[in-house]
Amino acid sequence: QDFYNRLTGEIHYFENNCPTGTMSRKAKPVIIPKAKPTAMPLCVFPNPASSNIRITGKQIQQVKIVDIWGKIILNNSYNNEAVMNINISKLPQGMYIVQAMQKDGIVLTNKLIKQ
């Protein structure tokens, strides 16, 4: 889902909920294909999902899956991982928030839709 930012005049491109590039309408249009963001985002794929998800980030120490009421459904610890595979087949259908804490204490979030 791409979006246009009226304030900056930029178009932001996304693939699988992860930023892939930016184009500015203020200057000569230039598309940056698959640009690497300066900060590693938290990517959840596939999304929506029914059985397993892959979460990618940077030096992840903890992953929580929280339901829309704030209840922690899953809480796993990791050792500075970049890729985690999580089985979500037993979760009921619905929308969840994935929270991942990096080694530096920054918490990244992304939505997850369980089918």
PDB file of C-alpha atoms in Angstrom:
ATOM      1  CA  GLN A   1       0.000   0.000   0.000  1.00  0.00           C
ATOM      2  CA  ASP A   2       1.667   3.161  -1.212  1.00  0.00           C
ATOM      3  CA  PHE A   3       0.784   6.569   0.159  1.00  0.00           C
ATOM      4  CA  TYR A   4       1.224  10.223  -0.773  1.00  0.00           C
ATOM      5  CA  ASN A   5       2.405  12.670   1.894  1.00  0.00           C
ATOM      6  CA  ARG A   6       0.803  16.067   1.178  1.00  0.00           C
ATOM      7  CA  LEU A   7       3.167  17.928   3.497  1.00  0.00           C
ATOM      8  CA  THR A   8       6.392  16.759   1.867  1.00  0.00           C
ATOM      9  CA  GLY A   9       5.072  15.960  -1.616  1.00  0.00           C
ATOM     10  CA  GLU A  10       6.590  12.500  -1.459  1.00  0.00           C
ATOM     11  CA  ILE A  11       5.142   9.165  -2.524  1.00  0.00           C
ATOM     12  CA  HIS A  12       6.226   6.286  -0.288  1.00  0.00           C
ATOM     13  CA  TYR A  13       6.258   2.774  -1.733  1.00  0.00           C
ATOM     14  CA  PHE A  14       5.741  -0.381   0.338  1.00  0.00           C
ATOM     15  CA  GLU A  15       5.911  -4.106  -0.351  1.00  0.00           C
ATOM     16  CA  ASN A  16       4.778  -6.599   2.316  1.00  0.00           C
ATOM     17  CA  ASN A  17       4.417  -3.719   4.815  1.00  0.00           C
ATOM     18  CA  CYS A  18       8.074  -2.773   4.357  1.00  0.00           C
ATOM     19  CA  PRO A  19       9.280   0.485   2.775  1.00  0.00           C
ATOM     20  CA  THR A  20      10.849  -0.002  -0.646  1.00  0.00           C
ATOM     21  CA  GLY A  21      11.344   3.533  -1.962  1.00  0.00           C
ATOM     22  CA  THR A  22      10.308   7.163  -2.142  1.00  0.00           C
ATOM     23  CA  MET A  23       9.563   9.554  -4.990  1.00  0.00           C
ATOM     24  CA  SER A  24       9.347  13.333  -4.612  1.00  0.00           C
ATOM     25  CA  ARG A  25       7.032  15.455  -6.756  1.00  0.00           C
ATOM     26  CA  LYS A  26       8.812  18.692  -5.820  1.00  0.00           C
ATOM     27  CA  ALA A  27      11.886  17.907  -7.866  1.00  0.00           C
ATOM     28  CA  LYS A  28      12.381  15.919 -11.002  1.00  0.00           C
ATOM     29  CA  PRO A  29      10.589  12.592 -10.337  1.00  0.00           C
ATOM     30  CA  VAL A  30      13.024   9.851  -9.488  1.00  0.00           C
ATOM     31  CA  ILE A  31      11.952   6.405  -8.347  1.00  0.00           C
ATOM     32  CA  ILE A  32      14.316   4.647  -5.988  1.00  0.00           C
ATOM     33  CA  PRO A  33      13.677   0.948  -6.475  1.00  0.00           C
ATOM     34  CA  LYS A  34      14.082  -1.218  -3.404  1.00  0.00           C
ATOM     35  CA  ALA A  35      15.868   1.495  -1.439  1.00  0.00           C
ATOM     36  CA  LYS A  36      17.208   0.280   1.883  1.00  0.00           C
ATOM     37  CA  PRO A  37      15.811   2.347   4.746  1.00  0.00           C
ATOM     38  CA  THR A  38      18.284   3.803   7.236  1.00  0.00           C
ATOM     39  CA  ALA A  39      16.468   2.122  10.137  1.00  0.00           C
ATOM     40  CA  MET A  40      15.490  -1.507   9.699  1.00  0.00           C
ATOM     41  CA  PRO A  41      11.696  -1.730   9.894  1.00  0.00           C
ATOM     42  CA  LEU A  42       9.819  -4.587  11.486  1.00  0.00           C
ATOM     43  CA  CYS A  43       8.483  -6.716   8.644  1.00  0.00           C
ATOM     44  CA  VAL A  44       5.789  -9.351   9.130  1.00  0.00           C
ATOM     45  CA  PHE A  45       5.229 -11.736   6.206  1.00  0.00           C
ATOM     46  CA  PRO A  46       2.900 -13.119   4.987  1.00  0.00           C
ATOM     47  CA  ASN A  47       0.253 -10.734   6.176  1.00  0.00           C
ATOM     48  CA  PRO A  48      -2.571 -11.735   6.381  1.00  0.00           C
ATOM     49  CA  ALA A  49      -1.448 -15.180   7.517  1.00  0.00           C
ATOM     50  CA  SER A  50      -3.067 -18.390   8.709  1.00  0.00           C
ATOM     51  CA  SER A  51      -0.317 -20.642  10.056  1.00  0.00           C
ATOM     52  CA  ASN A  52       3.252 -19.277  10.139  1.00  0.00           C
ATOM     53  CA  ILE A  53       4.750 -15.793   9.952  1.00  0.00           C
ATOM     54  CA  ARG A  54       8.275 -14.598   9.394  1.00  0.00           C
ATOM     55  CA  ILE A  55       9.357 -11.510  11.295  1.00  0.00           C
ATOM     56  CA  THR A  56      12.469  -9.637  10.232  1.00  0.00           C
ATOM     57  CA  GLY A  57      14.137  -6.836  12.116  1.00  0.00           C
ATOM     58  CA  LYS A  58      17.488  -5.873  13.608  1.00  0.00           C
ATOM     59  CA  GLN A  59      18.961  -7.461  16.755  1.00  0.00           C
ATOM     60  CA  ILE A  60      15.574  -8.561  18.107  1.00  0.00           C
ATOM     61  CA  GLN A  61      15.583  -9.671  21.743  1.00  0.00           C
ATOM     62  CA  GLN A  62      11.849 -10.042  22.385  1.00  0.00           C
ATOM     63  CA  VAL A  63       8.696 -10.473  20.291  1.00  0.00           C
ATOM     64  CA  LYS A  64       5.192 -10.006  21.652  1.00  0.00           C
ATOM     65  CA  ILE A  65       1.915 -10.562  19.847  1.00  0.00           C
ATOM     66  CA  VAL A  66      -0.846  -8.518  21.461  1.00  0.00           C
ATOM     67  CA  ASP A  67      -4.583  -8.649  20.691  1.00  0.00           C
ATOM     68  CA  ILE A  68      -6.652  -5.513  20.049  1.00  0.00           C
ATOM     69  CA  TRP A  69      -7.607  -5.330  23.745  1.00  0.00           C
ATOM     70  CA  GLY A  70      -3.959  -5.220  24.832  1.00  0.00           C
ATOM     71  CA  LYS A  71      -3.723  -8.811  26.083  1.00  0.00           C
ATOM     72  CA  ILE A  72      -0.333 -10.416  25.448  1.00  0.00           C
ATOM     73  CA  ILE A  73      -0.988 -13.562  23.415  1.00  0.00           C
ATOM     74  CA  LEU A  74       2.634 -14.559  22.770  1.00  0.00           C
ATOM     75  CA  ASN A  75       5.880 -13.460  24.416  1.00  0.00           C
ATOM     76  CA  ASN A  76       9.118 -14.962  23.064  1.00  0.00           C
ATOM     77  CA  SER A  77      12.732 -14.075  23.864  1.00  0.00           C
ATOM     78  CA  TYR A  78      15.533 -14.173  21.282  1.00  0.00           C
ATOM     79  CA  ASN A  79      19.278 -13.595  21.192  1.00  0.00           C
ATOM     80  CA  ASN A  80      19.697 -10.571  18.879  1.00  0.00           C
ATOM     81  CA  GLU A  81      17.997 -12.340  15.983  1.00  0.00           C
ATOM     82  CA  ALA A  82      17.268 -10.791  12.575  1.00  0.00           C
ATOM     83  CA  VAL A  83      14.713 -13.395  11.383  1.00  0.00           C
ATOM     84  CA  MET A  84      12.122 -15.217  13.488  1.00  0.00           C
ATOM     85  CA  ASN A  85       9.577 -17.802  12.330  1.00  0.00           C
ATOM     86  CA  ILE A  86       6.484 -18.026  14.525  1.00  0.00           C
ATOM     87  CA  ASN A  87       3.601 -20.491  14.363  1.00  0.00           C
ATOM     88  CA  ILE A  88       0.298 -18.621  14.743  1.00  0.00           C
ATOM     89  CA  SER A  89      -2.029 -21.447  13.695  1.00  0.00           C
ATOM     90  CA  LYS A  90      -3.643 -21.659  17.164  1.00  0.00           C
ATOM     91  CA  LEU A  91      -4.493 -17.950  17.311  1.00  0.00           C
ATOM     92  CA  PRO A  92      -8.134 -17.056  16.637  1.00  0.00           C
ATOM     93  CA  GLN A  93      -8.853 -15.052  13.494  1.00  0.00           C
ATOM     94  CA  GLY A  94      -8.513 -11.322  13.982  1.00  0.00           C
ATOM     95  CA  MET A  95      -6.131  -8.393  14.115  1.00  0.00           C
ATOM     96  CA  TYR A  96      -3.041  -8.336  16.321  1.00  0.00           C
ATOM     97  CA  ILE A  97      -0.098  -6.046  16.999  1.00  0.00           C
ATOM     98  CA  VAL A  98       3.417  -7.469  16.738  1.00  0.00           C
ATOM     99  CA  GLN A  99       5.916  -5.735  19.026  1.00  0.00           C
ATOM    100  CA  ALA A 100       9.633  -6.430  18.744  1.00  0.00           C
ATOM    101  CA  MET A 101      12.224  -5.024  21.123  1.00  0.00           C
ATOM    102  CA  GLN A 102      15.695  -4.485  19.703  1.00  0.00           C
ATOM    103  CA  LYS A 103      18.971  -4.777  21.591  1.00  0.00           C
ATOM    104  CA  ASP A 104      19.088  -0.957  21.920  1.00  0.00           C
ATOM    105  CA  GLY A 105      15.673  -0.953  23.656  1.00  0.00           C
ATOM    106  CA  ILE A 106      13.714   0.437  20.692  1.00  0.00           C
ATOM    107  CA  VAL A 107      10.328  -1.251  20.280  1.00  0.00           C
ATOM    108  CA  LEU A 108       9.124  -1.671  16.697  1.00  0.00           C
ATOM    109  CA  THR A 109       5.501  -2.480  15.904  1.00  0.00           C
ATOM    110  CA  ASN A 110       3.502  -3.780  12.975  1.00  0.00           C
ATOM    111  CA  LYS A 111      -0.006  -5.092  12.514  1.00  0.00           C
ATOM    112  CA  LEU A 112      -0.841  -8.733  11.848  1.00  0.00           C
ATOM    113  CA  ILE A 113      -4.064 -10.102  10.454  1.00  0.00           C
ATOM    114  CA  LYS A 114      -4.722 -13.760  11.278  1.00  0.00           C
ATOM    115  CA  GLN A 115      -7.043 -15.519   8.835  1.00  0.00           C
TER     116      GLN A 115
END
